[in-house]
Amino acid sequence: QVKLVESGGGSVQTGDSLRLSCAASERPYSRSVFGWFRQAPGKEREFVAMIRARGTSEFYADSVKGRFTISRDNPKNIVYLQMNSLKPEDTAVYYCARGSQYERDHRAYDSWGQGTQVTVAS
């Protein structure tokens, strides 16, 4: 099973930017899908964005559309989440995941990272 390691989280102010990275331990197979999810205290895990390992398909949650951008560096086996115009409601633990279906449902993903904390102060 692939190992995923997130990094790049931190504490920032409203309006600031952060870039999260997700390093995979192996090259993804062609039909892989990478997703970013987040979970705030007392809330369920929430879909943020996803991207196919090959091709140009990307999809975002309405709450982050226009502010967040998911991208990948295939030679380095890294997936990024660029987060701009951060808001306090973006505060959560952010998780990277890999699956084989282009789905927003977290149950479609079978490999998960340990998460990285993002805190946005008002």
PDB file of C-alpha atoms in Angstrom, residues 8-12 15-21 67-69 81-86 94 117-120:
ATOM      1  CA  GLY A   8       3.023  22.430   4.801  1.00  0.00           C
ATOM      2  CA  GLY A   9       0.368  23.094   7.393  1.00  0.00           C
ATOM      3  CA  GLY A  10       0.636  25.885   9.925  1.00  0.00           C
ATOM      4  CA  SER A  11      -1.003  28.838  11.628  1.00  0.00           C
ATOM      5  CA  VAL A  12      -1.813  31.866   9.484  1.00  0.00           C
ATOM      6  CA  GLY A  15      -6.327  36.177   3.800  1.00  0.00           C
ATOM      7  CA  ASP A  16      -2.961  34.432   3.920  1.00  0.00           C
ATOM      8  CA  SER A  17      -1.856  31.539   1.745  1.00  0.00           C
ATOM      9  CA  LEU A  18      -0.419  28.078   2.389  1.00  0.00           C
ATOM     10  CA  ARG A  19       0.720  25.283   0.129  1.00  0.00           C
ATOM     11  CA  LEU A  20       0.244  21.729   1.324  1.00  0.00           C
ATOM     12  CA  SER A  21       2.289  18.892  -0.122  1.00  0.00           C
ATOM     13  CA  ARG A  67      -9.378  29.923  -3.732  1.00  0.00           C
ATOM     14  CA  PHE A  68      -7.707  26.486  -3.695  1.00  0.00           C
ATOM     15  CA  THR A  69      -5.824  24.777  -6.498  1.00  0.00           C
ATOM     16  CA  LEU A  81      -2.918  21.982  -2.529  1.00  0.00           C
ATOM     17  CA  GLN A  82      -2.367  25.712  -2.948  1.00  0.00           C
ATOM     18  CA  MET A  83      -4.678  27.545  -0.570  1.00  0.00           C
ATOM     19  CA  ASN A  84      -5.206  31.269  -1.049  1.00  0.00           C
ATOM     20  CA  SER A  85      -7.469  33.784   0.690  1.00  0.00           C
ATOM     21  CA  LEU A  86      -7.724  31.537   3.716  1.00  0.00           C
ATOM     22  CA  TYR A  94      -6.023  18.316   6.051  1.00  0.00           C
ATOM     23  CA  GLN A 117      -3.042  20.981  10.779  1.00  0.00           C
ATOM     24  CA  VAL A 118      -4.115  24.262   9.211  1.00  0.00           C
ATOM     25  CA  THR A 119      -5.249  27.019  11.563  1.00  0.00           C
ATOM     26  CA  VAL A 120      -6.543  30.337  10.268  1.00  0.00           C
TER      27      VAL A 120
END
